[in-house]
mmCIF file of C-alpha atoms and ligand atoms in Angstrom:
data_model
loop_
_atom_site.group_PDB
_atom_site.id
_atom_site.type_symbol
_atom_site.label_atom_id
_atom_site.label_comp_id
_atom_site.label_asym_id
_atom_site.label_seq_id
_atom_site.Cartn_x
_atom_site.Cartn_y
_atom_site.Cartn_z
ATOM 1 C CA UNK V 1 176.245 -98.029 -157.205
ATOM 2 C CA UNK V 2 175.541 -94.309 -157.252
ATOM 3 C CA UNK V 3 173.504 -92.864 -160.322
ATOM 4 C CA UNK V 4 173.122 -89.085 -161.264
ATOM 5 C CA UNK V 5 170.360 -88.717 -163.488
ATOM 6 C CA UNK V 6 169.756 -85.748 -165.562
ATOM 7 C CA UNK V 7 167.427 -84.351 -168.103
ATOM 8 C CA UNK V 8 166.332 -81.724 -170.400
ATOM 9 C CA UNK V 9 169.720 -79.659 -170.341
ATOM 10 C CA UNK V 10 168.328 -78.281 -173.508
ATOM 11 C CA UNK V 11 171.379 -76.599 -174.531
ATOM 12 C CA UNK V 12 172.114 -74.438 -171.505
ATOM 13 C CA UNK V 13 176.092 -75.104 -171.031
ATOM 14 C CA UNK V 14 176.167 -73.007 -168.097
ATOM 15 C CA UNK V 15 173.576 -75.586 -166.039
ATOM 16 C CA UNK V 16 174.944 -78.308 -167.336
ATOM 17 C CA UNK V 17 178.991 -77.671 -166.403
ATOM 18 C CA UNK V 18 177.330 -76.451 -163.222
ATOM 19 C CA UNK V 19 175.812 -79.451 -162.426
ATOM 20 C CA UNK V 20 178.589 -81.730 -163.863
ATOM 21 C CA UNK V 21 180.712 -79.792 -160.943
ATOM 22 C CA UNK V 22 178.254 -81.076 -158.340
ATOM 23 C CA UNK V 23 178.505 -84.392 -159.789
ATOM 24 C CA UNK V 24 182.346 -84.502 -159.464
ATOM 25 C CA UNK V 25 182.301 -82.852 -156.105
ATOM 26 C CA UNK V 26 179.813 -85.515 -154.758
ATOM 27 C CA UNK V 27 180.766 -88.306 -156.743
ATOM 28 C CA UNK V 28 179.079 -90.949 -158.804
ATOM 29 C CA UNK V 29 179.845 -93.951 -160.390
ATOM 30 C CA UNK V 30 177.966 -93.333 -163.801
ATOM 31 C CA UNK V 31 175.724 -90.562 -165.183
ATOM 32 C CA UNK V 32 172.705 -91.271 -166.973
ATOM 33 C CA UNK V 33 170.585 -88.632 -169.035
ATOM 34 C CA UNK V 34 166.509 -88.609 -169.726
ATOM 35 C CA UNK V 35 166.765 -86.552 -172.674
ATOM 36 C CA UNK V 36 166.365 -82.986 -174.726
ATOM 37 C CA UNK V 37 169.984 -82.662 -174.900
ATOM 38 C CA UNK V 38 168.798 -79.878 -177.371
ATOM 39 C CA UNK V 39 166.333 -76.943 -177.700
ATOM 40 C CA UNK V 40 165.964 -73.607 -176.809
ATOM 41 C CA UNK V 41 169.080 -72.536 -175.076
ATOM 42 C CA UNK V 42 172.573 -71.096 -176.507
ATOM 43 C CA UNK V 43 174.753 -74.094 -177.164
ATOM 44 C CA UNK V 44 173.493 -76.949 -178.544
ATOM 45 C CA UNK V 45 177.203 -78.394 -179.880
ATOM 46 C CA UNK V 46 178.629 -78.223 -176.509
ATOM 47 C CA UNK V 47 175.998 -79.780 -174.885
ATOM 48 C CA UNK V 48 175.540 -82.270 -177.128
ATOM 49 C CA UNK V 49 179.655 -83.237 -177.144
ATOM 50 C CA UNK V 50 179.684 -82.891 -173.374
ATOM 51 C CA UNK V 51 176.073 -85.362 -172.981
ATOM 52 C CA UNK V 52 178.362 -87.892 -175.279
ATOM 53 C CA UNK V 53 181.809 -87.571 -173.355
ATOM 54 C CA UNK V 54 180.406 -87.484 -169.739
ATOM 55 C CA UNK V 55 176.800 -90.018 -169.637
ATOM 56 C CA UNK V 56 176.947 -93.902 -169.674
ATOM 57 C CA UNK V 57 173.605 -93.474 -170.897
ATOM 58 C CA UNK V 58 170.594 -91.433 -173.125
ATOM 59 C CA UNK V 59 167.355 -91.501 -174.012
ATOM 60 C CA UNK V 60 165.785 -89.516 -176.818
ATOM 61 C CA UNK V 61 163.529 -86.294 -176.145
ATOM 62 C CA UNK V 62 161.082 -85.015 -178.325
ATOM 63 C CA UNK V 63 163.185 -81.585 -178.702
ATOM 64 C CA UNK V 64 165.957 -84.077 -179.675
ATOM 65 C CA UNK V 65 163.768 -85.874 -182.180
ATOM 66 C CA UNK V 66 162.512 -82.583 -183.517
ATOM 67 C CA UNK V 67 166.347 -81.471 -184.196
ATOM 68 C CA UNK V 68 167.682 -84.546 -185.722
ATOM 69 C CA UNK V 69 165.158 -85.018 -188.630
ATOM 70 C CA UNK V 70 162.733 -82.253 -188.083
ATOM 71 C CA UNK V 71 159.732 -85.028 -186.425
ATOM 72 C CA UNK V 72 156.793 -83.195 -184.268
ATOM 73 C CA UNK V 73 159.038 -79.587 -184.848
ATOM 74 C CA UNK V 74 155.589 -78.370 -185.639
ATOM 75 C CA UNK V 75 153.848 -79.557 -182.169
ATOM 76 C CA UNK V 76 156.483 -77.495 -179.903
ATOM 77 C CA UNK V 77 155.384 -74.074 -178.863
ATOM 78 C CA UNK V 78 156.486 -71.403 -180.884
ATOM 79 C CA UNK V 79 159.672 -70.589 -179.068
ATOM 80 C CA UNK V 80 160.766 -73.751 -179.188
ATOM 81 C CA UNK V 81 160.206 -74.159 -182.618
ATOM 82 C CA UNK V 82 162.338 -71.276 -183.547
ATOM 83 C CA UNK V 83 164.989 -72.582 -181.100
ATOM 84 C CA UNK V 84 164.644 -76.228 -182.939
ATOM 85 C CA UNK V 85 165.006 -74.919 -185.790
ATOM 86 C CA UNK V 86 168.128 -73.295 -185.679
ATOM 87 C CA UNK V 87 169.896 -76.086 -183.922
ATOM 88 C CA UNK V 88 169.206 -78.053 -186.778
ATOM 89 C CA UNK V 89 170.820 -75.512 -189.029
ATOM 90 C CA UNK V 90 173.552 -75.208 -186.216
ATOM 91 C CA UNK V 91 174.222 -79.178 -185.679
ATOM 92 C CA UNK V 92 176.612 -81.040 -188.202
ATOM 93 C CA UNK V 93 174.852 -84.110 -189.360
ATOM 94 C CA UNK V 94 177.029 -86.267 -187.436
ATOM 95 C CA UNK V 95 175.461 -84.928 -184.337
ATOM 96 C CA UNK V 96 171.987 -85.203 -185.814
ATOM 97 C CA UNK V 97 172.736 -88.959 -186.616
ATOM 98 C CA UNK V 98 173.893 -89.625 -183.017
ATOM 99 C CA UNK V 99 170.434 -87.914 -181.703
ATOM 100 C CA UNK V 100 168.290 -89.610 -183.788
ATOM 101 C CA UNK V 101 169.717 -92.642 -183.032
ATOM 102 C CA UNK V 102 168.909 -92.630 -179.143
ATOM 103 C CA UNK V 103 166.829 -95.271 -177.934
ATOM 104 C CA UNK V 104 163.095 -94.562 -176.730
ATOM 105 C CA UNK V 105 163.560 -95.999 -173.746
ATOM 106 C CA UNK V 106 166.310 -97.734 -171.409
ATOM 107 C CA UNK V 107 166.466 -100.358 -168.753
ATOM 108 C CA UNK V 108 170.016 -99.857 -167.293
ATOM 109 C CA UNK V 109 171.642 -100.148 -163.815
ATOM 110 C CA UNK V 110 168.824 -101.952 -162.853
ATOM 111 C CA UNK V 111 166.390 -98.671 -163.375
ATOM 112 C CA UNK V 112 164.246 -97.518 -166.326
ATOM 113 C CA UNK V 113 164.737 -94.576 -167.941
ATOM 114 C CA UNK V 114 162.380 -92.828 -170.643
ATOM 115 C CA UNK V 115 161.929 -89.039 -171.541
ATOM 116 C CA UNK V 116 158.472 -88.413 -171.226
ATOM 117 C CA UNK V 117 156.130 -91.822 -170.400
ATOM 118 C CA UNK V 118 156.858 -95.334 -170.583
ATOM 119 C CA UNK V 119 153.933 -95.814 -171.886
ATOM 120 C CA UNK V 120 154.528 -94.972 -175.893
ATOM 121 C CA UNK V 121 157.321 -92.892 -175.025
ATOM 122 C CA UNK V 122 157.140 -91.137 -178.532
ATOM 123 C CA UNK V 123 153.295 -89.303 -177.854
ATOM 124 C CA UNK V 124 155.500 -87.549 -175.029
ATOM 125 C CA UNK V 125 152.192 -87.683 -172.320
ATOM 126 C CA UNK V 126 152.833 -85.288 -169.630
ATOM 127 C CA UNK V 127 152.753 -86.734 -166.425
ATOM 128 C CA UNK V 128 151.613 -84.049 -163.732
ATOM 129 C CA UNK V 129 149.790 -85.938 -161.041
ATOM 130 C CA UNK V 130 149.065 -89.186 -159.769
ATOM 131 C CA UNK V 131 146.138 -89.942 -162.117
ATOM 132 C CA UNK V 132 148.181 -89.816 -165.116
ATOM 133 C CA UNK V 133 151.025 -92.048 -163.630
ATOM 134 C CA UNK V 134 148.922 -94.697 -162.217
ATOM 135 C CA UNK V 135 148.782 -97.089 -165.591
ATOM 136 C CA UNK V 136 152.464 -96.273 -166.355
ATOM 137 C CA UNK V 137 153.352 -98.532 -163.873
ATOM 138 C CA UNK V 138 152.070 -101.270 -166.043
ATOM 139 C CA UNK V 139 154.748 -100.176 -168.576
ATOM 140 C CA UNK V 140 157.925 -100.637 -167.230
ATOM 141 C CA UNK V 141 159.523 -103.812 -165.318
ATOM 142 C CA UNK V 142 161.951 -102.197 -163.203
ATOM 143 C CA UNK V 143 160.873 -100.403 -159.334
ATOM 144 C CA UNK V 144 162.233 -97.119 -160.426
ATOM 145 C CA UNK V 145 161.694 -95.526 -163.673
ATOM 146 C CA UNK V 146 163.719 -91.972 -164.085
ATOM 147 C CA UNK V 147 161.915 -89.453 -166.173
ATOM 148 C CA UNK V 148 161.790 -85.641 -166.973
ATOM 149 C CA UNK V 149 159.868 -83.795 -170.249
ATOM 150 C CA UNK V 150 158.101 -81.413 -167.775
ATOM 151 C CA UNK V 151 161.019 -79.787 -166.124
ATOM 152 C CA UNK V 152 158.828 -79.868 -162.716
ATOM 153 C CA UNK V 153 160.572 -82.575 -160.465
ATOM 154 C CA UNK V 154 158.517 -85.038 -158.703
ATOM 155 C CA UNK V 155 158.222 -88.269 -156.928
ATOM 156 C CA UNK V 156 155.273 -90.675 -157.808
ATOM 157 C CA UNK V 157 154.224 -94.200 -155.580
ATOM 158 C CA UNK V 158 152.423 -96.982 -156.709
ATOM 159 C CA UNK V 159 150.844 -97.025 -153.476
ATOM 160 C CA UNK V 160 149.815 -94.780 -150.745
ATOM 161 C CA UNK V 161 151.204 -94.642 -147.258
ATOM 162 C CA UNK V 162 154.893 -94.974 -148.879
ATOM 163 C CA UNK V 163 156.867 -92.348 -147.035
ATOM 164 C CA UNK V 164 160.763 -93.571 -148.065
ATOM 165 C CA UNK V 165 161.953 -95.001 -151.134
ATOM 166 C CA UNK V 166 162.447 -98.630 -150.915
ATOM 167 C CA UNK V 167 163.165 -101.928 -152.631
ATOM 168 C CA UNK V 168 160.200 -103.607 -153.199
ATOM 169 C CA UNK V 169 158.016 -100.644 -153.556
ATOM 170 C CA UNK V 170 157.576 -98.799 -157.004
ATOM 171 C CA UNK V 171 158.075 -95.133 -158.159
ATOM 172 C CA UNK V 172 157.906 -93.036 -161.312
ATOM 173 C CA UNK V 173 161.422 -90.012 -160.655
ATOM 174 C CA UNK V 174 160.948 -86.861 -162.279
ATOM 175 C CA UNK V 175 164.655 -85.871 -161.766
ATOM 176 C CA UNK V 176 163.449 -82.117 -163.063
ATOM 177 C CA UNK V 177 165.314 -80.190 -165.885
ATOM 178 C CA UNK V 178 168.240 -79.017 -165.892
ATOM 179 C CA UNK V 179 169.043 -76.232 -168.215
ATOM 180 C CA UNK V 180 165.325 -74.750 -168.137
ATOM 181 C CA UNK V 181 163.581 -75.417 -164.745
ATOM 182 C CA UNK V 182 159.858 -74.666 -164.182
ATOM 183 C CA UNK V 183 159.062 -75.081 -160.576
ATOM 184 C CA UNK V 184 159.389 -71.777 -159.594
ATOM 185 C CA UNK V 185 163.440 -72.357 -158.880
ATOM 186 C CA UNK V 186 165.669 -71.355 -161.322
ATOM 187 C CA UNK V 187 168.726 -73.444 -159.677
ATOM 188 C CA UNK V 188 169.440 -76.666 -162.008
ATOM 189 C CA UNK V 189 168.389 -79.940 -160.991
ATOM 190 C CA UNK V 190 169.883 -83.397 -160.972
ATOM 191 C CA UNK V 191 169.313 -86.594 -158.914
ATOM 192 C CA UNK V 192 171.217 -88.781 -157.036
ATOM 193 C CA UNK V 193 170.112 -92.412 -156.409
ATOM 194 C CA UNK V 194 171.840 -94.705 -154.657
ATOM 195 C CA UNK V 195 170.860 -98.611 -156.398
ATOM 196 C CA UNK V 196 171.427 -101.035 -153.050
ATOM 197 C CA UNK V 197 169.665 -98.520 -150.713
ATOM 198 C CA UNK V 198 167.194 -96.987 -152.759
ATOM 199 C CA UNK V 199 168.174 -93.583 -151.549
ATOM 200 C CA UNK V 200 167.302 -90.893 -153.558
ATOM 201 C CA UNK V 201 168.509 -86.946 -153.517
ATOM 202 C CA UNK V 202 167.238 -84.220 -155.231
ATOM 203 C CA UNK V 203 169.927 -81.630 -155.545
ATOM 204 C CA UNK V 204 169.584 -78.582 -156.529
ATOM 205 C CA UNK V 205 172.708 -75.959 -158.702
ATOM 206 C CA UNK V 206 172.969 -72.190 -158.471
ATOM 207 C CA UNK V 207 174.825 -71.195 -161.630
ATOM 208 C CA UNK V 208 174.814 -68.138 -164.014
ATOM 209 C CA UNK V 209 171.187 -68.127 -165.045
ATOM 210 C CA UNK V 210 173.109 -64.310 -166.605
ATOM 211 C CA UNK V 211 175.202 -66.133 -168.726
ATOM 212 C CA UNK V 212 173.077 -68.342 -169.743
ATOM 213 C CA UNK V 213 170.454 -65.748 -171.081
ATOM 214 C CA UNK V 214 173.526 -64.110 -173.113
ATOM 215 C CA UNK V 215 174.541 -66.934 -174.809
ATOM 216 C CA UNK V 216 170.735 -67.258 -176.008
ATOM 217 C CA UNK V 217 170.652 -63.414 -177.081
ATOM 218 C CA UNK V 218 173.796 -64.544 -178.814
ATOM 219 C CA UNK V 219 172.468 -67.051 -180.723
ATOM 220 C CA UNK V 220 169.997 -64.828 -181.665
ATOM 221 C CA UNK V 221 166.864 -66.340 -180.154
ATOM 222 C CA UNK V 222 163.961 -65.087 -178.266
ATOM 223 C CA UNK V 223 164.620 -62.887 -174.877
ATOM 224 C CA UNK V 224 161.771 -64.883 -173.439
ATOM 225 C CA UNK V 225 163.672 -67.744 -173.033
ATOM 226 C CA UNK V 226 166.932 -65.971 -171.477
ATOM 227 C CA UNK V 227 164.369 -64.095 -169.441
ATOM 228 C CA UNK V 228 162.626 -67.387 -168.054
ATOM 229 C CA UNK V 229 165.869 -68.746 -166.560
ATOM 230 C CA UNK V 230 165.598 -66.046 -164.195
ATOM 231 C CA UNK V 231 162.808 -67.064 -162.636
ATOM 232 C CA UNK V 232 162.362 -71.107 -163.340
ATOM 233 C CA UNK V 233 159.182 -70.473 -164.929
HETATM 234 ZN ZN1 ZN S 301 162.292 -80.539 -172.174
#
């Protein structure tokens, strides 16, 4: 089957029906999200409606956690604090509820999926380089384990000299950010994986990074984070 993975859409509509468009026009058989549905951009209700109507499957991110019940709201940087805060004044309960019920961590399809690490998902560890993912592999059972947290997309092997994805071989999938990328391209990103073939694509959404940024002015948050969107920084 063919998976599109996505994570951190963090409330950027315009990204996400962007990359939803992608999806259609390419096709997959299920959609499956690594988390921070919520924080710092303009529309946390639609997102949150759209994550629930469109993916077979979520995981919960620490801007998610921080939104539902207020947990670690203090350990984001400041500008996502202010943006967590509001979308907990903004969110119904109901939608709270349903975010603070998502699981820590998935196995699904045959892949793993987790927010941040799969080792103790909820001290959301950065991974940035080999070094840091080499024990994770101890922490998950399936080959491929689908992960975002630090909007910078990335491929990790449990062994050198592995040039193509393959069954049999393992790999930690940072399938990037979508609604607030940080790698220097402000397109969106989402992933396609393929589950008998092991193919993987990184794909990568122009959308209005413009209206994006004006529906955070309009929420009446900081310009900074309009103004990053620009660049992917
Ligand atoms: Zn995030």
């Amino acid at each position: 089957m063919r998976l599109a993975i996505v994570s951190d859409i963090h409330a950027n509509l315009q990204a996400f029906e962007a990359v939803l468009a992608d999806i259609d026009r390419k096709g997959a058989d299920a959609i499956v999200c690594c988390g921070d549905v919520v924080g710092y951009g303009g529309d946390p209700e639609a997102c949150v409606d759209l994550v629930r109507e469109r993916c077979a499957a979520v995981v919960l991110g620490n801007h998610d956690l921080a939104v539902a019940n207020g947990t670690g709201l203090r350990m984001l940087p400041p500008e996502g604090r202010e943006a967590a805060r509001l979308h907990r004044h903004i969110l119904n309960d109901e939608r709270k509820h349903w975010l603070a019920g998502l699981p820590d961590r998935l196995e699904i399809f045959g892949v793993t999926l987790v927010h941040a690490a799969p080792e103790e998902p909820r001290s959301w560890m950065r991974l940035e380089a080999a070094r840091d993912a080499a024990r994770q592999f101890d922490h998950f059972a399936t080959d491929l384990c689908f992960f975002g947290h630090t909007h910078i997309p990335g491929v990790m092997a449990d062994q050198l000299g592995v040039f193509s994805i393959r069954p049999g071989r393992r790999y930690l999938v940072n399938v990037g950010s979508v609604g607030q990328p940080r790698d220097g391209d402000p397109r969106a990103c989402v992933g396609y994986f393929e589950t008998e073939t092991f193919a993987y694509e990184m794909s990568r959404v122009a959308y209005s990074t413009a209206g994006a940024a004006g529906a955070i002015r309009a929420a009446g948050l900081s310009e900074g984070l309009g103004a990053r969107l620009h660049t992917g920084r």
